[in-house]
Coordinates of C-alpha atoms in Angstrom, one line a residue:
S1 CA 12.8 -132.7 49.2
T2 CA 14.0 -129.1 48.4
G3 CA 10.9 -127.7 48.5
F4 CA 6.7 -127.8 48.6
G5 CA 5.9 -130.2 46.6
S6 CA 4.5 -129.6 42.2
T7 CA 3.3 -126.5 41.4
F8 CA 3.1 -125.7 37.6
F9 CA 3.7 -122.4 36.3
V10 CA 2.4 -123.2 32.3
F11 CA 2.3 -119.9 30.5
V12 CA 6.1 -119.7 31.4
G13 CA 7.2 -122.7 31.3
V14 CA 8.6 -123.1 34.8
R15 CA 8.3 -126.3 36.6
D16 CA 9.4 -126.7 40.7
R17 CA 8.9 -130.0 41.9
N18 CA 9.0 -128.9 45.3
W19 CA 5.5 -127.9 46.8
A20 CA 2.6 -129.9 46.0
C21 CA -0.4 -127.3 46.7
R22 CA -3.4 -129.4 48.4
G23 CA -5.2 -127.3 45.5
G24 CA -4.2 -130.0 43.3
E25 CA -2.0 -128.3 39.6
M26 CA -3.1 -124.6 39.0
A27 CA -5.3 -124.1 35.8
T28 CA -4.1 -121.2 33.3
Y29 CA -6.0 -118.6 31.5
I30 CA -3.1 -116.7 30.4
V31 CA -1.6 -118.2 27.6
V32 CA 1.6 -117.7 26.0
G33 CA 1.7 -117.8 21.9
E34 CA -1.2 -115.8 20.9
A35 CA 0.2 -112.6 22.7
D36 CA 2.4 -111.8 25.4
A37 CA 1.6 -113.0 28.6
T38 CA 2.0 -109.8 30.3
V39 CA -0.6 -107.8 27.6
Q40 CA -2.5 -110.8 29.1
G41 CA -1.8 -109.8 32.4
A42 CA -2.5 -106.3 31.5
E43 CA -6.1 -106.8 29.9
W44 CA -7.7 -109.8 32.4
L45 CA -6.6 -106.7 35.5
Q46 CA -8.3 -104.3 32.9
M47 CA -11.6 -106.3 33.2
I48 CA -11.6 -106.9 36.8
L49 CA -10.5 -103.2 37.1
L50 CA -13.2 -102.2 35.1
A51 CA -16.1 -104.5 37.3
Q52 CA -14.2 -103.4 40.9
Q53 CA -14.3 -99.8 40.1
G54 CA -15.7 -98.3 36.7
E55 CA -14.8 -96.9 33.5
E56 CA -11.9 -94.0 35.5
A57 CA -10.1 -96.5 37.0
Q58 CA -9.5 -99.3 34.1
L59 CA -8.5 -96.0 32.2
K60 CA -5.9 -95.1 34.5
F61 CA -3.8 -98.5 34.5
T62 CA -4.2 -98.4 30.7
S63 CA -2.3 -95.3 30.4
R64 CA 0.5 -96.6 33.1
F65 CA 0.3 -99.8 31.5
K66 CA 0.6 -98.3 28.3
A67 CA 3.9 -96.3 29.5
V68 CA 5.7 -98.5 31.3
H69 CA 5.2 -101.9 28.9
T70 CA 3.6 -100.7 25.8
D71 CA 5.7 -97.9 25.0
L72 CA 9.3 -99.8 25.7
A73 CA 8.4 -103.7 25.2
H74 CA 10.5 -103.5 22.3
T75 CA 13.5 -101.4 23.5
R76 CA 17.1 -102.9 24.7
Q77 CA 15.7 -101.1 28.4
Y78 CA 13.4 -103.1 28.7
N79 CA 13.0 -103.5 32.8
Y80 CA 9.9 -105.6 34.8
G81 CA 10.1 -103.8 37.3
P82 CA 7.6 -101.1 36.3
V83 CA 4.8 -103.9 35.3
F84 CA 5.9 -105.3 37.9
E85 CA 5.3 -102.9 40.8
L86 CA 2.3 -101.9 38.4
F87 CA 0.5 -105.4 38.7
L88 CA 1.2 -105.1 42.6
D89 CA -0.2 -102.0 43.4
H90 CA -3.6 -103.3 41.7
S91 CA -3.1 -106.8 43.2
Q92 CA -5.0 -105.8 47.0
D93 CA -8.4 -106.0 45.6
L94 CA -8.1 -109.4 43.4
F95 CA -9.4 -111.5 46.4
T96 CA -12.3 -109.7 47.0
A97 CA -13.2 -110.3 42.7
I98 CA -14.2 -114.0 44.1
P99 CA -17.3 -114.6 44.5
E100 CA -18.2 -116.9 47.4
A101 CA -21.1 -119.2 44.6
R102 CA -18.8 -120.9 42.8
G103 CA -15.8 -119.0 42.7
E104 CA -13.5 -121.7 41.5
E105 CA -13.5 -121.0 37.8
R106 CA -12.2 -116.5 39.6
V107 CA -9.7 -118.6 41.9
K108 CA -8.3 -120.1 38.8
E109 CA -7.8 -116.6 37.5
V110 CA -6.6 -115.1 40.2
E111 CA -4.0 -118.2 40.5
S112 CA -3.1 -117.6 36.6
F113 CA -2.6 -113.8 37.5
F114 CA -0.3 -114.6 40.0
A115 CA 1.7 -116.5 38.6
L116 CA 2.4 -114.3 35.6
V117 CA 3.3 -111.8 38.7
L118 CA 6.0 -114.5 40.4
S119 CA 7.9 -115.0 36.3
M120 CA 8.0 -110.7 36.7
L121 CA 9.7 -111.1 40.1
L122 CA 12.1 -113.5 39.1
M123 CA 13.1 -111.2 35.9
L124 CA 14.4 -108.3 38.2
E125 CA 17.3 -108.0 37.3
E126 CA 18.9 -105.9 40.5
A127 CA 19.1 -107.7 43.9
D128 CA 17.8 -105.1 46.1
Q129 CA 14.4 -104.9 43.7
I130 CA 13.8 -108.7 44.2
D131 CA 13.8 -107.9 47.9
K132 CA 12.1 -105.1 47.8
G133 CA 9.3 -107.0 45.3
T134 CA 9.2 -110.7 47.4
T135 CA 8.8 -108.7 51.3
R136 CA 5.9 -106.3 49.0
L137 CA 4.3 -110.1 48.0
C138 CA 4.5 -111.7 51.5
E139 CA 3.0 -108.2 52.7
I140 CA 0.1 -108.4 50.4
L141 CA -1.0 -112.3 50.6
K142 CA -0.6 -111.8 54.5
S143 CA -3.1 -108.9 54.7
S144 CA -6.5 -111.1 55.1
T145 CA -6.8 -114.2 56.8
T146 CA -11.0 -114.1 55.9
Q147 CA -10.3 -114.2 52.1
Q148 CA -9.4 -116.6 50.7
P149 CA -6.7 -117.9 52.8
D150 CA -6.3 -121.0 51.6
L151 CA -5.6 -119.3 48.4
R152 CA -3.3 -117.2 50.4
L153 CA -1.1 -120.0 51.5
R154 CA -0.8 -121.3 48.1
L155 CA 0.4 -118.7 46.7
L156 CA 3.4 -118.4 49.1
M157 CA 4.5 -121.8 47.9
N158 CA 4.4 -121.1 45.1
L159 CA 6.6 -118.3 45.5
Y160 CA 9.1 -120.2 47.7
N161 CA 9.5 -122.6 45.0
A162 CA 10.3 -120.2 42.6
F163 CA 13.2 -119.8 43.9
T164 CA 16.3 -122.2 44.3
P165 CA 17.2 -122.9 47.6
T166 CA 20.2 -121.7 48.5
L167 CA 18.3 -118.6 47.6
E168 CA 18.2 -115.9 50.9
F169 CA 14.7 -114.8 50.2
R170 CA 13.9 -118.6 50.6
Y171 CA 13.7 -118.5 54.3
R172 CA 12.2 -114.9 54.8
V173 CA 9.3 -117.3 52.9
F174 CA 9.1 -119.9 54.8
K175 CA 8.7 -117.5 57.8
Y176 CA 5.5 -115.6 56.2
I177 CA 4.2 -119.2 54.9
I178 CA 4.3 -120.7 58.8
D179 CA 3.0 -117.8 60.7
Y180 CA 0.5 -116.8 57.9
A181 CA -1.1 -120.5 57.9
H182 CA -1.5 -120.4 61.9
E183 CA -2.4 -116.8 61.4
A184 CA -5.6 -118.5 59.5
N185 CA -5.4 -121.7 60.8
L186 CA -4.3 -123.4 58.6
F187 CA -1.1 -124.9 60.4
D188 CA -1.9 -127.9 59.1
Q189 CA -1.2 -127.3 56.0
V190 CA 2.3 -127.3 56.5
M191 CA 3.0 -130.0 59.6
P192 CA 4.0 -132.4 56.4
Y193 CA 6.4 -130.4 55.5
L194 CA 8.3 -129.7 59.1
E195 CA 9.8 -133.4 58.3
Y196 CA 12.4 -131.5 55.1
L197 CA 13.2 -128.4 58.2
D198 CA 16.5 -129.3 58.7
P199 CA 18.1 -130.3 54.7
W200 CA 15.9 -127.1 53.9
M201 CA 17.8 -125.2 56.8
A202 CA 21.0 -126.8 55.3
D203 CA 20.0 -125.0 52.4
W204 CA 19.7 -121.1 54.4
E205 CA 22.5 -121.5 56.9
I206 CA 24.6 -118.7 55.2
H207 CA 21.7 -116.6 55.3
L208 CA 20.8 -117.4 59.2
S209 CA 21.5 -115.8 62.0
V210 CA 21.4 -117.8 65.8
E211 CA 18.2 -115.6 66.3
D212 CA 16.9 -116.3 62.7
K213 CA 17.4 -119.5 64.4
R214 CA 15.9 -119.4 67.7
T215 CA 12.3 -117.8 66.4
M216 CA 12.4 -119.9 63.4
F217 CA 11.7 -123.5 66.6
R218 CA 10.0 -121.1 68.9
D219 CA 7.2 -120.2 67.0
I220 CA 6.5 -123.5 65.0
S221 CA 6.7 -124.8 68.9
K222 CA 4.1 -122.6 69.5
Y223 CA 2.4 -122.9 66.1
V224 CA 2.3 -126.7 66.5
R225 CA 1.0 -126.5 70.1
A226 CA -2.0 -124.6 69.3
L227 CA -2.3 -128.1 67.1
G228 CA -2.6 -130.1 70.4
K229 CA 0.4 -132.0 69.7
R230 CA 2.6 -131.6 72.9
V231 CA 5.2 -134.0 71.8
E232 CA 6.1 -132.4 68.2
S233 CA 5.8 -128.4 69.9
F234 CA 8.3 -130.2 73.2
L235 CA 11.0 -131.2 70.7
H236 CA 11.2 -127.7 68.3
L237 CA 11.4 -125.9 72.2
K238 CA 13.9 -128.1 72.5
R239 CA 15.8 -127.2 69.7
Y240 CA 15.3 -123.2 70.4
H241 CA 17.2 -124.3 74.2
Q242 CA 20.0 -125.3 72.5
L243 CA 20.9 -122.5 70.3
F244 CA 21.5 -120.6 74.0
Q245 CA 24.3 -122.5 74.6
G246 CA 26.9 -120.2 75.9
A247 CA 24.9 -117.2 74.9
K248 CA 25.1 -114.2 77.9
A249 CA 23.2 -114.0 80.9
S250 CA 21.5 -111.2 79.6
E251 CA 20.2 -113.7 76.6
L252 CA 19.2 -115.9 79.2
S253 CA 17.4 -113.5 81.7
D254 CA 15.3 -112.5 78.9
K255 CA 11.8 -112.5 79.6
I256 CA 10.6 -114.4 76.4
V257 CA 13.4 -117.2 77.0
T258 CA 12.1 -117.6 80.9
E259 CA 8.6 -117.8 80.2
C260 CA 9.9 -120.4 77.1
T261 CA 12.0 -122.5 79.3
I262 CA 9.2 -122.3 82.1
Q263 CA 7.2 -124.3 79.3
L264 CA 10.2 -126.3 78.3
L265 CA 10.4 -127.6 82.4
T266 CA 6.3 -128.3 82.2
D267 CA 5.8 -130.0 78.9
A268 CA 9.3 -132.2 80.0
I269 CA 7.7 -133.1 83.6
S270 CA 3.9 -133.5 81.9
I271 CA 4.3 -135.5 79.0
P272 CA 3.7 -138.9 79.6
S273 CA 6.9 -140.0 77.0
V274 CA 9.4 -137.5 77.9
I275 CA 11.6 -139.8 80.6
Q276 CA 15.0 -138.8 79.6
F277 CA 15.6 -135.0 81.7
D278 CA 19.7 -135.1 82.2
D279 CA 19.8 -133.3 78.4
I280 CA 17.4 -130.8 79.4
L281 CA 19.0 -130.0 82.6
S282 CA 22.7 -129.0 81.0
F283 CA 20.7 -126.0 79.7
D284 CA 22.2 -122.9 80.2
T285 CA 18.3 -121.3 79.4
V286 CA 17.5 -124.3 82.5
K287 CA 20.6 -123.1 85.1
E288 CA 19.7 -119.8 84.5
L289 CA 16.2 -120.8 85.8
S290 CA 17.1 -122.7 88.4
K291 CA 18.5 -119.0 90.0
G292 CA 15.7 -117.8 90.2
K293 CA 12.0 -118.0 91.4
E294 CA 11.2 -120.7 89.5
S295 CA 13.7 -122.9 90.6
G296 CA 11.3 -125.4 92.0
L297 CA 10.6 -126.9 88.5
V298 CA 14.0 -127.2 87.7
K299 CA 14.3 -129.2 91.4
L300 CA 11.4 -131.5 90.5
C301 CA 12.7 -132.5 87.2
E302 CA 15.9 -134.0 89.6
V303 CA 13.8 -135.3 91.1
F304 CA 13.1 -137.3 87.8
L305 CA 16.8 -137.9 86.6
S306 CA 17.5 -139.6 89.5
G307 CA 15.1 -139.8 92.4
T308 CA 12.7 -142.5 93.6
V309 CA 9.1 -143.0 94.2
N310 CA 9.8 -141.3 98.2
S311 CA 11.5 -138.2 97.0
L312 CA 9.1 -136.7 94.3
R313 CA 6.7 -137.7 97.8
D314 CA 8.6 -135.6 100.0
F315 CA 9.0 -132.9 97.4
Q316 CA 5.4 -132.8 96.1
K317 CA 4.4 -132.5 100.1
N318 CA 7.0 -129.6 100.1
N319 CA 5.7 -128.0 97.3
E320 CA 2.2 -128.5 96.9
A321 CA 1.8 -124.7 95.5
L322 CA 4.2 -125.5 92.8
F323 CA 2.1 -128.1 91.4
T324 CA -1.0 -126.0 91.5
Q325 CA 0.9 -123.1 89.6
Y326 CA 1.7 -124.9 86.8
D327 CA -1.1 -127.3 86.5
L328 CA 0.6 -130.3 87.2
S329 CA -1.3 -133.3 87.8
V330 CA 1.0 -135.5 91.2
E331 CA -0.7 -138.4 89.4
D332 CA 0.7 -138.1 86.3
A333 CA 4.1 -137.4 88.2
M334 CA 4.2 -140.7 90.8
S335 CA 2.9 -142.3 87.4
K336 CA 6.5 -140.7 85.7
I337 CA 8.5 -141.6 89.1
K338 CA 7.6 -145.4 89.5
L339 CA 8.3 -146.2 86.1
L340 CA 11.8 -144.3 86.3
T341 CA 12.4 -145.8 89.5
L342 CA 11.7 -149.4 87.7
A343 CA 14.9 -148.7 85.1
T344 CA 16.8 -147.9 88.5
L345 CA 16.0 -150.8 89.9
A346 CA 16.1 -153.3 86.3
H347 CA 19.8 -151.4 85.8
N348 CA 22.8 -154.0 86.0
R349 CA 20.6 -156.3 86.4
S350 CA 19.3 -159.6 85.2
E351 CA 16.6 -160.5 87.7
M352 CA 14.6 -159.1 89.8
T353 CA 11.9 -160.5 92.5
L354 CA 8.4 -158.6 92.1
A355 CA 9.0 -158.2 96.2
D356 CA 12.4 -155.5 95.2
V357 CA 10.3 -154.1 92.7
A358 CA 7.0 -153.7 95.1
K359 CA 9.7 -152.2 97.5
G360 CA 11.1 -150.0 95.1
L361 CA 7.8 -148.5 93.9
E362 CA 6.5 -148.6 97.9
E363 CA 4.2 -150.4 96.1
S364 CA 1.8 -153.9 97.5
E365 CA 3.6 -157.0 95.7
E366 CA -0.6 -158.2 93.9
G367 CA -0.3 -154.6 93.0
V368 CA 3.2 -153.8 91.5
E369 CA 2.7 -156.4 88.1
P370 CA 1.0 -154.0 86.2
W371 CA 3.7 -151.7 86.7
V372 CA 6.4 -154.0 85.4
V373 CA 3.8 -154.4 82.5
R374 CA 3.9 -151.0 81.5
A375 CA 7.5 -150.3 82.1
I376 CA 8.2 -153.2 79.2
S377 CA 5.4 -152.1 76.7
E378 CA 7.1 -147.8 77.0
G379 CA 10.3 -149.4 76.3
I380 CA 11.8 -149.0 80.1
I381 CA 12.3 -152.1 80.6
D382 CA 13.8 -154.5 78.0
G383 CA 12.3 -158.4 79.3
R384 CA 10.1 -160.5 80.9
I385 CA 7.6 -161.1 84.1
D386 CA 8.9 -164.4 85.3
Q387 CA 5.0 -165.7 87.0
L388 CA 5.8 -169.4 87.9
N389 CA 9.4 -167.8 90.8
S390 CA 7.8 -164.2 90.8
K391 CA 10.6 -162.4 89.0
V392 CA 11.4 -159.7 86.3
L393 CA 13.9 -161.1 83.8
V394 CA 15.7 -158.2 82.1
K395 CA 18.2 -157.8 79.5
S396 CA 18.4 -154.0 79.5
S397 CA 17.1 -151.5 81.0
F398 CA 16.8 -147.0 79.9
L399 CA 19.3 -145.7 82.0
R400 CA 18.0 -142.0 83.6
K401 CA 21.5 -140.2 83.0
F402 CA 24.8 -140.9 81.4
E403 CA 27.6 -139.9 83.9
K404 CA 30.6 -141.0 85.3
D405 CA 29.3 -144.2 86.8
E406 CA 27.6 -145.3 83.6
W407 CA 30.7 -144.6 81.7
A408 CA 32.4 -147.0 84.2
F409 CA 29.4 -149.8 83.7
L410 CA 29.8 -149.6 79.6
D411 CA 33.1 -149.6 79.7
G412 CA 33.4 -152.6 81.7
K413 CA 30.7 -154.4 78.8
L414 CA 32.7 -153.2 75.8
T415 CA 35.4 -154.2 77.8
S416 CA 33.9 -158.3 78.1
W417 CA 32.5 -158.3 74.8
I418 CA 36.0 -157.6 73.5
D419 CA 37.6 -160.5 75.4
N420 CA 34.9 -162.8 74.2
L421 CA 35.2 -161.9 71.0
E422 CA 39.3 -162.1 71.4
N423 CA 38.8 -166.1 72.6
V424 CA 35.9 -166.8 69.8
I425 CA 38.7 -165.5 67.3
K426 CA 41.4 -167.4 69.3
F427 CA 39.4 -170.1 68.6
I428 CA 38.3 -170.2 65.3
G429 CA 41.7 -169.6 64.8
E430 CA 43.3 -172.9 66.4
Q431 CA 40.3 -175.4 64.6
K432 CA 41.5 -173.7 60.9
V433 CA 44.9 -174.7 62.5
L434 CA 44.2 -178.4 62.7
R435 CA 42.2 -178.6 60.2
E436 CA 44.9 -177.3 57.6
A437 CA 47.6 -179.6 59.8
G438 CA 45.4 -183.0 58.8
P439 CA 44.2 -186.6 60.8
A440 CA 47.7 -187.0 61.5
A441 CA 48.1 -183.9 63.9
I442 CA 44.9 -185.1 65.3
T443 CA 45.9 -187.6 66.1
T444 CA 49.2 -186.5 67.3
N445 CA 47.5 -184.2 69.7

C-alpha cells in the first residue's frame, strides 16, 4: 500500500487508491459540468459566510473572489494561488457551521469543499507555494480536537493521499496525522496503517533526516503506549534506540534520550514476552546509561541475559529500592528468570531430568513441572515431558545470547549436518553406480 486506502475527489476527477477513510466514500456537492467547480465552491462559501457572519462579510469575500478569480479566469496568467489562499482564509470557521444534531449533510459539504481546496493545492506551480500551502492547511485542520475531530483527521488523510509517494510533503503530512490522531484520541484509527510504515519510509528516505526518524519512532511509541499496547510501543522504541548507534556522547546523554532509555529497559524487564536482552544491551544509549546513576537497570538486564534464579535473588536483595523506584514486580521478574534459566539448562541437551530442572530453578520436583509446561507453551523450549521417566525431552531451546561459544556450537552443528549430507550423497551415488552396472556387477560384489 502506498497510502491510506480509497478516497474519491469526484468533482476534479482524481482518484487515489491509498487510504480507506473510515467515513466511506465522499459525497460530492460541487459538481463539474454546469459551472466551474471553483465558482461553485465560492458560491457555497458565500452562503456559509452570510449565515455565520452576515452580509458585510459575504460581500467582502465576493469582492476579493472577483479580483483573484472572475476577472482573471480567462487570462493566460491565471494562478490558483490567490484563490487557494482566499479559500483557506475562510476555512477555519467551517467546522463550526456543522450542527450537532443531524449534521451529516453539512459534513459532506465541508468535506467536498476541502477536496476542492486540495485540488487547488496540487495546481500550484511553485514548490514554495505548495510547501507553505500544505503547512497552512495542516495547521488549520489540526487547530481543534473538539470540533469535528473525525472529519479533520479524514481530511488530513485525504491530503496525504493527494501527494505521490515520493514527494517530500508526504512525511510531513503523515507526522501531522499521527500527532493529531493522538491529541484527538483517535490514534486507534491510524494503528492499522503502521504496518505500512517501512515501505512508506523507503519512499520518504531522501527527505528524512536521522532526527526525523528518531522523532517519529519515539512519538509513535508514545502514542501506541497511550492505547495500552505495550509490546508494540516497546518495538517502536527499540527502533528509536537503533538510530543512535554511533551517535556522539552529547546526543546519548541528552535528557530525553536518557528517559527513553529508562523506558526501554523497564519495558524489557516487565513485559513477559520480552526475553531477548543481548540486542538491547548492545545499544549505545544503554551503554551510556550504564555509566550513570541508573546503571542498576542495565545490571538487572544483564542478569536476564546470562544470570540464574539465584543471581536475580541476590540482585533483588541488594537493590530493593530499584524495584520500587521503577515499579518493577519482583514476582514477574522471578517468573521471567526461571523461564530463561530453563532455556539455559536445556541448551545443547537432548534430555534432562525433572530433578535437574528443579535444582536449577530452586523449586521442588513437584512444583517444577508447571514451569516446564509454560516454557514449552511459550516457545522457550521445543520438547515434551516424559512423565513416566520424570524427564524433559528437548529438541531445541531459546538462546539467551549469541556470542563466541554459541557460534562455536552452531559451527559444530553445521559441520555435523554437512558431514551427514555428504555421507548420504556418497551412499546415493554408490547405489546409482550399482544399479547402472546391472545384476552381474551386483553378483560380482
